Amino acid sequence: MTSNDRWATLVVVSDATRRRLLWIAATDATFELDRERGVVEGKCIHCRRRLRLRRDGTPISRATVEHIVARTHGGTDELENLAIACSACNAGKGHRLDVRRPDDPKLLEVQATLQRRRRERWRDPPEDWDLPPRPRASDSSTA
């Protein structure tokens, strides 16, 4: 156990959110599965802070589902529109941008940057991850 593990916080999330987090991590090249420790570890799409999930998708750190194009702006739950962000970055983006009009230049700039990062980090899910069934975009998510 590292010193950071001592202060890890398990966040209660729904089964659908855990599945979604695992699939996002599986399609993000910054996330790696550490079988020995039973964790998946990668980086926040915004600040690149280290984030960890338990093997079942439960966030150990403050990992959240980030909608690159927010649902309030017509974004979907398709994996291509989802990333993992720390809660501080995700909340900050929401507070700053969710109230803006869909054609706002700053909003469009942030969305384009996050879409580019997601494409750069995209990979096919590793076959050895033993993932649960892929979440459908229509699955409800509280993240």
C-alpha positions as CSV (number, residue, x, y, z in Angstrom):
1,M,0.0,0.0,0.0
2,T,1.4,3.4,-1.0
3,S,1.0,6.5,1.2
4,N,-1.7,7.7,-1.3
5,D,-3.6,4.5,-0.9
6,R,-4.1,5.2,2.8
7,W,-6.1,8.3,2.0
8,A,-8.0,6.7,-1.0
9,T,-11.7,7.3,-1.0
10,L,-14.1,4.8,-2.4
11,V,-17.0,6.5,-4.1
12,V,-20.4,4.8,-4.2
13,V,-21.6,4.6,-7.8
14,S,-24.2,2.6,-9.7
15,D,-23.5,-0.6,-11.5
16,A,-24.0,1.2,-14.8
17,T,-21.5,3.9,-13.9
18,R,-18.9,1.3,-12.8
19,R,-19.3,-0.5,-16.1
20,R,-19.0,2.7,-18.0
21,L,-15.9,3.7,-16.1
22,L,-14.3,0.4,-16.9
23,W,-15.1,0.6,-20.5
24,I,-13.8,4.2,-20.7
25,A,-10.6,3.1,-19.0
26,A,-10.3,0.1,-21.4
27,T,-10.5,2.4,-24.4
28,D,-8.0,5.0,-23.0
29,A,-4.4,4.2,-23.5
30,T,-3.3,6.0,-20.3
31,F,-5.1,3.4,-18.2
32,E,-3.4,0.2,-17.3
33,L,-4.6,-2.8,-15.4
34,D,-2.4,-3.8,-12.4
35,R,-3.6,-7.4,-11.7
36,E,-1.4,-7.7,-8.7
37,R,-3.0,-4.8,-6.9
38,G,-6.4,-5.3,-8.5
39,V,-6.6,-1.7,-9.8
40,V,-6.9,0.2,-13.1
41,E,-4.7,3.3,-13.1
42,G,-4.6,6.2,-15.6
43,K,-4.9,9.9,-16.0
44,C,-7.5,12.6,-15.9
45,I,-8.4,13.9,-19.4
46,H,-7.9,17.5,-18.1
47,C,-5.1,17.8,-15.6
48,R,-3.5,14.4,-16.1
49,R,-3.7,13.6,-12.3
50,R,-3.4,10.0,-11.5
51,L,-6.7,8.3,-11.1
52,R,-7.5,4.7,-10.0
53,L,-10.4,2.4,-10.2
54,R,-10.9,-0.9,-8.4
55,R,-11.1,-3.9,-10.8
56,D,-14.9,-3.7,-10.7
57,G,-14.9,-0.1,-11.8
58,T,-15.5,1.5,-8.3
59,P,-13.5,4.7,-8.2
60,I,-10.7,4.6,-5.6
61,S,-9.7,8.2,-6.3
62,R,-12.1,10.9,-7.3
63,A,-12.5,9.5,-10.9
64,T,-15.8,10.6,-12.6
65,V,-17.4,10.1,-16.0
66,E,-16.7,13.2,-18.1
67,H,-19.1,14.0,-20.9
68,I,-16.9,15.8,-23.5
69,V,-20.0,17.3,-25.0
70,A,-22.3,17.7,-22.0
71,R,-25.7,16.2,-22.1
72,T,-27.1,19.7,-21.6
73,H,-25.5,20.5,-25.0
74,G,-26.7,17.4,-26.8
75,G,-23.9,15.1,-25.8
76,T,-24.5,11.3,-25.6
77,D,-23.3,8.4,-23.5
78,E,-21.4,6.9,-26.4
79,L,-17.9,5.9,-25.4
80,E,-16.4,8.3,-27.9
81,N,-18.0,11.2,-26.0
82,L,-16.9,9.9,-22.6
83,A,-13.6,10.3,-20.7
84,I,-12.5,9.9,-17.1
85,A,-11.8,13.1,-15.2
86,C,-11.0,13.9,-11.6
87,S,-14.0,15.3,-9.8
88,A,-12.5,18.7,-9.4
89,C,-11.8,19.1,-13.1
90,N,-15.2,17.7,-14.1
91,A,-17.1,19.9,-11.7
92,G,-15.1,23.0,-12.8
93,K,-15.8,22.4,-16.4
94,G,-19.5,21.9,-15.6
95,H,-19.7,25.1,-13.6
96,R,-17.8,27.2,-16.2
97,L,-19.3,25.8,-19.4
98,D,-22.7,24.0,-18.9
99,V,-24.5,27.4,-18.7
100,R,-23.0,28.7,-21.9
101,R,-24.9,28.6,-25.2
102,P,-24.0,25.7,-27.5
103,D,-22.3,28.0,-30.0
104,D,-20.2,29.8,-27.4
105,P,-16.5,30.0,-28.7
106,K,-14.9,29.0,-25.4
107,L,-17.3,26.0,-25.0
108,L,-16.5,24.9,-28.5
109,E,-12.8,25.3,-27.9
110,V,-12.8,23.1,-24.8
111,Q,-15.0,20.5,-26.5
112,A,-12.6,20.3,-29.4
113,T,-9.5,20.0,-27.1
114,L,-11.1,17.2,-25.2
115,Q,-12.3,15.4,-28.3
116,R,-8.8,15.6,-29.7
117,R,-7.3,14.2,-26.5
118,R,-9.8,11.4,-26.4
119,R,-9.0,10.4,-30.0
120,E,-5.3,10.5,-29.2
121,R,-5.8,8.3,-26.2
122,W,-8.2,5.9,-27.9
123,R,-7.4,2.2,-28.1
124,D,-9.3,-1.0,-28.7
125,P,-10.1,-2.6,-25.3
126,P,-7.4,-5.0,-24.3
127,E,-8.6,-8.6,-24.7
128,D,-7.2,-9.7,-21.3
129,W,-9.2,-7.2,-19.3
130,D,-12.3,-9.5,-18.9
131,L,-14.7,-6.6,-19.2
132,P,-18.4,-6.7,-18.3
133,P,-20.9,-6.3,-21.1
134,R,-20.4,-3.0,-22.9
135,P,-22.7,-0.3,-21.6
136,R,-25.3,0.9,-24.0
137,A,-25.5,4.6,-24.6
138,S,-29.1,4.4,-23.4
139,D,-28.1,3.0,-20.0
140,S,-28.9,5.6,-17.3
141,S,-25.8,7.1,-15.6
142,T,-25.7,9.3,-12.6
143,A,-22.1,10.5,-13.3
